[in-house]
Amino acid sequence: MADNGASNSQRMWCSIPEKFQLHAAMLALQFGYAGFHVVSRAALNMGVSKLVFPVYRNVIALLLLLPFAYFLEKKKRPAINLSFLVQFFLLALVGITANQGFYLLGLDNTSPTFASAVQNSVPALTFLMAALLRIEKVRIDRKDGIAKVLGTACCVAGATIITLYQGPVIYSPTKELHDATPVLLSLGDANGKNWTLGCIFLIGHCLSWSGWLVLQAPVLKKYPARLSVTSYTCFFGLIQFIIIAAIFERDFEAWKFHSGGELFTIMYAGVVASGIAFAVQIWCIDRGGPVFVAVYQPVQTLVVAIMASFALGEQFYLGGILGAVLIIAGLYQVLWGKSEEAKFAKAAILSSAEHGNNRTSSQSKTLTQPLLPPSENV
């Protein structure tokens, strides 16, 4: 009976068009990441150490990734050598240690909504880094190149406004919410913290994330096993955090769980934000493409704002809203530019192919038909 129920549910899921599956998966992913922002802020305000938190998070993530990396990539994984280990170590230093460390320091001094808003600048910063390193080509004589440059400028301007201008409070939770949830509200806005310093840390987090994405490209060309690369990176990041925590976190009590809430936040970060989210994101990138995945990023900011307002009593400031609007506008300009660039590249390939076919047809008159219809794009 159980097998019949499982097979029926599988058939029902398969009967849903892949386009709707992708949209449902991306919405679920944004809710998962949004919850991570709120849960992480709650963990910090409950007293969880900023050094112990990433140690436990990466332990859980590594335990989830290792079996999949070992079994799924057993045949295509190249032999390991010292050069690869050094590259994995550097990837971990940028993508795990600096990335997660700056994020927690920034979140501790700002709020979940603005942490999520600043993260929307990652695609533009990644493009800027790739362009400076000559990995990405910029054609300022075409509309796609102009869009990418303007989008990057918008993202930088938005991040600058968020950092330098907080502004007046635009929205504050109602009095009823303040009276009903005093415990939750104590976990809300970072009153008395350094907002500017927090935003600088968040920009460092985005720069680290972008650098990690850019540096991954040459590594994956030599070591084309994404799960294994991620597992090695997570392992070295865990080692780095353990060393840092052993030096700077001498209080043994910081390594203990003092409440179920603390345990829940760490489990959520490791299982949902690192394990499940990574698997869903890989599937969505494989089926829908990286642009499709990146377009959903601003949805996360909206969900975080709603969650943080109801759960943490977070206030919204004018500077943060203006900066978020600029960052999201810049994100879509960069994504549009990338989409147009892909169209130019596809048109060039088709043009060269047609030119080659014309030359071939003049030599040999054979009738050919496609065996398969063209696939639909999501």
XYZ file of C-alpha atoms in Angstrom:
378
model
C 0.000 0.000 0.000
C 2.833 2.386 0.880
C 4.546 1.668 -2.445
C 1.305 2.380 -4.324
C 0.887 5.690 -2.509
C 4.484 6.683 -3.273
C 4.137 5.741 -6.946
C 0.851 7.662 -7.211
C 2.374 10.810 -5.702
C 5.377 10.454 -8.020
C 3.088 10.175 -11.061
C 1.142 13.246 -9.900
C 4.386 15.238 -9.533
C 5.622 14.093 -12.956
C 2.306 15.122 -14.510
C 2.943 18.732 -13.443
C 4.687 20.677 -16.253
C 8.379 21.243 -15.560
C 7.898 25.004 -15.884
C 5.571 25.031 -12.848
C 7.894 22.665 -10.963
C 10.745 25.113 -11.486
C 8.735 28.122 -10.312
C 7.480 26.207 -7.250
C 11.024 25.084 -6.410
C 12.422 28.617 -6.738
C 9.681 30.081 -4.540
C 10.357 27.418 -1.912
C 14.095 28.172 -2.170
C 13.534 31.903 -1.571
C 11.394 31.160 1.488
C 14.127 28.852 2.775
C 16.830 31.488 2.342
C 14.569 34.192 3.782
C 14.039 32.069 6.872
C 17.809 31.695 7.163
C 18.281 35.483 7.395
C 15.680 35.781 10.154
C 16.832 32.647 12.001
C 20.495 33.736 11.892
C 19.647 37.137 13.351
C 17.601 35.488 16.090
C 20.519 33.136 16.855
C 22.958 36.033 17.239
C 20.598 37.894 19.554
C 20.041 34.757 21.631
C 23.761 34.751 22.310
C 25.038 32.136 19.853
C 28.727 32.822 19.156
C 29.522 34.280 15.725
C 32.435 31.809 15.543
C 30.680 28.704 16.830
C 27.615 29.183 14.610
C 29.481 28.693 11.267
C 31.464 25.763 12.697
C 28.295 23.791 13.462
C 26.645 24.956 10.238
C 29.517 23.657 8.089
C 29.721 20.379 10.014
C 26.079 19.685 9.144
C 26.517 20.842 5.528
C 29.609 18.661 5.035
C 27.843 15.589 6.418
C 24.980 16.182 3.976
C 27.192 16.799 0.932
C 29.793 14.047 1.350
C 27.623 11.006 0.457
C 26.231 12.657 -2.687
C 29.667 13.869 -3.799
C 31.241 10.453 -3.246
C 28.642 8.273 -4.964
C 27.333 10.572 -7.726
C 30.753 11.768 -8.919
C 32.799 8.649 -8.248
C 33.588 8.032 -11.939
C 34.145 11.592 -13.189
C 36.149 12.904 -10.210
C 39.834 13.541 -11.190
C 42.689 12.383 -8.977
C 43.533 14.788 -6.171
C 46.949 16.473 -5.959
C 48.648 19.279 -4.031
C 47.684 21.934 -6.591
C 43.991 21.074 -6.262
C 44.203 21.088 -2.455
C 45.740 24.585 -2.468
C 42.982 25.817 -4.797
C 40.271 24.267 -2.621
C 41.852 25.878 0.452
C 41.794 29.320 -1.203
C 38.211 28.812 -2.364
C 37.272 27.975 1.229
C 39.091 31.051 2.545
C 37.097 33.313 0.205
C 33.792 31.475 -0.213
C 33.297 29.996 3.266
C 35.402 31.749 5.907
C 35.336 35.350 4.622
C 31.862 35.005 3.096
C 30.087 33.605 6.161
C 32.185 35.573 8.647
C 31.469 38.955 7.048
C 27.790 38.023 6.712
C 27.361 37.305 10.434
C 29.277 40.455 11.432
C 27.150 42.538 9.066
C 23.876 40.939 10.117
C 24.708 41.517 13.778
C 24.944 45.267 13.150
C 22.068 45.729 10.677
C 18.925 43.700 9.980
C 17.837 40.652 7.938
C 16.000 42.772 5.347
C 19.002 44.901 4.468
C 21.348 41.910 4.526
C 19.128 40.292 1.901
C 18.855 43.548 -0.069
C 22.619 44.013 -0.272
C 22.986 40.407 -1.481
C 21.118 41.391 -4.669
C 24.325 43.146 -5.754
C 26.222 39.829 -6.034
C 25.441 39.232 -9.779
C 26.607 42.739 -10.681
C 29.731 42.503 -8.513
C 30.498 39.103 -10.015
C 30.240 40.605 -13.504
C 32.514 43.510 -12.469
C 35.179 41.166 -11.079
C 34.999 38.894 -14.126
C 35.339 41.915 -16.423
C 38.387 43.233 -14.527
C 40.019 39.793 -14.697
C 39.230 39.559 -18.449
C 37.038 36.503 -17.844
C 33.930 38.414 -18.974
C 33.963 40.468 -22.175
C 32.220 43.861 -22.152
C 30.967 45.288 -25.453
C 30.061 48.912 -24.686
C 29.201 49.390 -28.362
C 26.165 47.092 -27.913
C 23.043 47.456 -25.786
C 23.843 44.351 -23.717
C 27.234 45.757 -22.683
C 25.727 49.158 -21.803
C 22.999 47.452 -19.716
C 25.562 45.444 -17.745
C 27.686 48.530 -17.040
C 24.665 50.635 -15.981
C 23.293 47.783 -13.863
C 26.602 47.405 -12.047
C 26.688 51.153 -11.402
C 23.128 51.035 -9.991
C 24.048 48.181 -7.639
C 27.140 50.010 -6.402
C 25.090 53.200 -5.900
C 22.415 51.288 -3.980
C 24.957 49.610 -1.710
C 26.595 53.004 -1.089
C 23.268 54.600 -0.095
C 22.463 51.745 2.298
C 25.916 52.098 3.876
C 26.116 55.889 4.241
C 22.460 56.917 4.687
C 20.049 55.250 7.090
C 17.394 57.974 7.021
C 14.123 58.251 8.936
C 11.887 55.322 9.849
C 9.378 54.674 7.056
C 7.557 51.796 8.692
C 7.405 50.520 12.259
C 5.354 47.567 13.613
C 2.033 48.510 15.151
C 1.541 49.056 18.874
C -0.414 45.799 19.085
C 2.604 43.892 17.783
C 4.886 45.625 20.282
C 2.562 44.702 23.130
C 2.009 41.132 21.968
C 5.561 40.004 21.231
C 8.074 41.705 23.559
C 10.401 38.693 23.515
C 10.535 38.540 19.739
C 10.977 42.289 19.449
C 14.105 42.064 21.579
C 15.583 40.115 18.668
C 14.715 42.776 16.099
C 16.561 45.861 14.911
C 20.169 46.363 15.932
C 19.628 49.358 18.194
C 22.893 50.707 19.547
C 24.956 48.888 16.884
C 27.140 50.461 14.180
C 24.914 50.482 11.085
C 27.609 51.820 8.724
C 30.163 49.252 9.894
C 27.548 46.526 9.496
C 26.861 47.549 5.897
C 30.605 47.566 5.178
C 30.802 44.004 6.509
C 27.867 43.027 4.270
C 29.618 44.522 1.238
C 32.686 42.477 2.216
C 30.380 39.441 2.336
C 29.082 40.151 -1.188
C 32.604 40.761 -2.527
C 33.744 37.447 -1.012
C 30.734 35.637 -2.490
C 31.371 37.186 -5.921
C 35.076 36.368 -5.723
C 34.208 32.771 -4.865
C 31.918 32.502 -7.902
C 34.575 33.955 -10.208
C 37.410 31.801 -8.825
C 35.297 28.652 -9.111
C 35.179 28.872 -12.920
C 38.848 28.006 -13.634
C 38.873 25.383 -10.878
C 35.809 23.593 -12.276
C 37.405 23.484 -15.733
C 40.292 21.461 -14.308
C 38.197 19.562 -11.755
C 34.718 19.132 -13.308
C 32.958 17.666 -10.279
C 30.876 20.414 -8.680
C 29.668 18.449 -5.645
C 33.197 17.280 -4.859
C 34.599 20.805 -5.222
C 31.892 22.107 -2.872
C 32.606 19.320 -0.366
C 36.346 20.005 -0.363
C 35.669 23.738 -0.020
C 33.279 23.125 2.866
C 35.844 20.839 4.555
C 38.656 23.399 4.404
C 36.270 26.167 5.462
C 35.306 24.088 8.484
C 38.980 23.589 9.393
C 39.640 27.331 9.072
C 36.663 28.234 11.270
C 37.691 25.640 13.887
C 41.188 27.161 14.079
C 39.817 30.715 14.336
C 37.232 29.697 16.957
C 39.848 27.792 18.976
C 42.000 30.933 19.116
C 39.375 33.609 19.752
C 36.497 31.721 21.407
C 37.969 30.491 24.694
C 34.654 30.268 26.560
C 33.658 26.590 26.640
C 30.036 27.558 27.359
C 29.818 29.127 23.885
C 30.076 25.650 22.360
C 27.051 24.348 24.277
C 23.377 24.589 23.325
C 21.509 26.451 26.042
C 18.031 26.203 24.530
C 16.015 24.460 21.882
C 15.914 27.738 19.958
C 19.691 27.801 19.595
C 19.734 24.190 18.399
C 16.931 24.925 15.910
C 18.761 27.914 14.379
C 21.946 25.904 13.813
C 20.073 22.901 12.395
C 18.104 25.207 10.072
C 21.300 26.867 8.833
C 23.020 23.549 8.132
C 20.130 21.474 6.782
C 17.890 24.009 5.003
C 20.228 26.869 4.015
C 23.243 24.701 3.118
C 22.010 21.179 2.343
C 18.502 21.312 0.859
C 18.936 24.762 -0.691
C 22.123 23.692 -2.474
C 20.449 20.612 -3.980
C 17.366 22.579 -5.121
C 19.496 25.349 -6.597
C 21.640 22.912 -8.618
C 18.479 21.295 -10.043
C 16.982 24.682 -10.950
C 20.201 25.908 -12.602
C 20.439 22.657 -14.570
C 16.817 22.857 -15.809
C 16.138 26.598 -15.965
C 19.578 28.170 -16.282
C 21.481 30.605 -14.041
C 19.565 33.673 -15.254
C 16.238 32.092 -14.292
C 17.595 31.393 -10.792
C 19.086 34.876 -10.353
C 15.838 36.621 -11.352
C 14.161 35.206 -8.236
C 16.737 36.761 -5.872
C 14.709 39.962 -5.160
C 11.729 37.807 -4.112
C 13.860 36.739 -1.162
C 14.235 40.357 -0.025
C 10.447 40.856 -0.050
C 9.855 37.632 1.901
C 12.565 38.563 4.426
C 10.988 41.980 4.938
C 7.592 40.427 5.689
C 9.034 37.727 7.957
C 11.274 40.145 9.850
C 8.444 42.637 10.332
C 6.079 40.064 11.842
C 8.581 37.858 13.669
C 11.242 40.353 14.792
C 9.387 43.683 14.738
C 11.895 45.103 12.271
C 11.658 48.770 11.251
C 12.196 49.965 7.671
C 14.377 53.008 6.986
C 14.319 55.338 3.974
C 17.984 54.774 3.073
C 17.564 51.016 3.066
C 14.480 51.157 0.857
C 16.096 53.529 -1.677
C 19.246 51.419 -1.759
C 17.288 48.180 -2.173
C 15.320 49.637 -5.121
C 18.545 50.688 -6.868
C 20.197 47.308 -6.243
C 17.204 45.352 -7.568
C 16.945 47.635 -10.629
C 20.656 47.144 -11.257
C 20.296 43.379 -10.887
C 17.636 43.208 -13.591
C 19.693 45.418 -15.913
C 22.668 43.076 -15.581
C 20.469 40.002 -16.092
C 18.824 41.582 -19.136
C 22.237 42.399 -20.545
C 23.390 38.801 -20.014
C 20.223 37.537 -21.711
C 20.759 39.821 -24.723
C 24.418 38.777 -24.884
C 23.339 35.134 -25.054
C 20.972 36.000 -27.932
C 23.807 37.708 -29.832
C 26.038 34.668 -29.312
C 23.285 32.274 -30.434
C 22.587 34.351 -33.541
C 26.301 34.361 -34.422
C 26.488 30.567 -34.069
C 23.390 30.065 -36.237
C 24.754 32.464 -38.846
C 28.070 30.631 -39.059
C 26.259 27.279 -39.182
C 24.013 28.441 -42.038
C 27.051 29.733 -43.894
C 28.716 26.345 -43.472
C 25.572 24.525 -44.602
C 25.340 26.650 -47.735
C 28.897 25.770 -48.640
C 28.219 22.079 -48.010
C 24.959 22.046 -49.986
C 26.725 23.441 -53.027
C 28.966 20.376 -53.022
C 26.432 17.702 -52.063
C 22.667 17.791 -52.625
C 21.307 15.542 -49.890
C 17.939 15.975 -48.161
C 18.061 15.836 -44.348
C 15.348 16.250 -41.703
C 15.664 16.752 -37.932
C 15.097 13.584 -35.942
C 13.780 15.448 -32.891
C 11.650 18.579 -32.561
C 13.296 21.599 -30.947
C 13.080 21.605 -27.158
C 11.084 24.276 -25.366
C 12.891 26.827 -23.215
C 11.505 27.636 -19.770
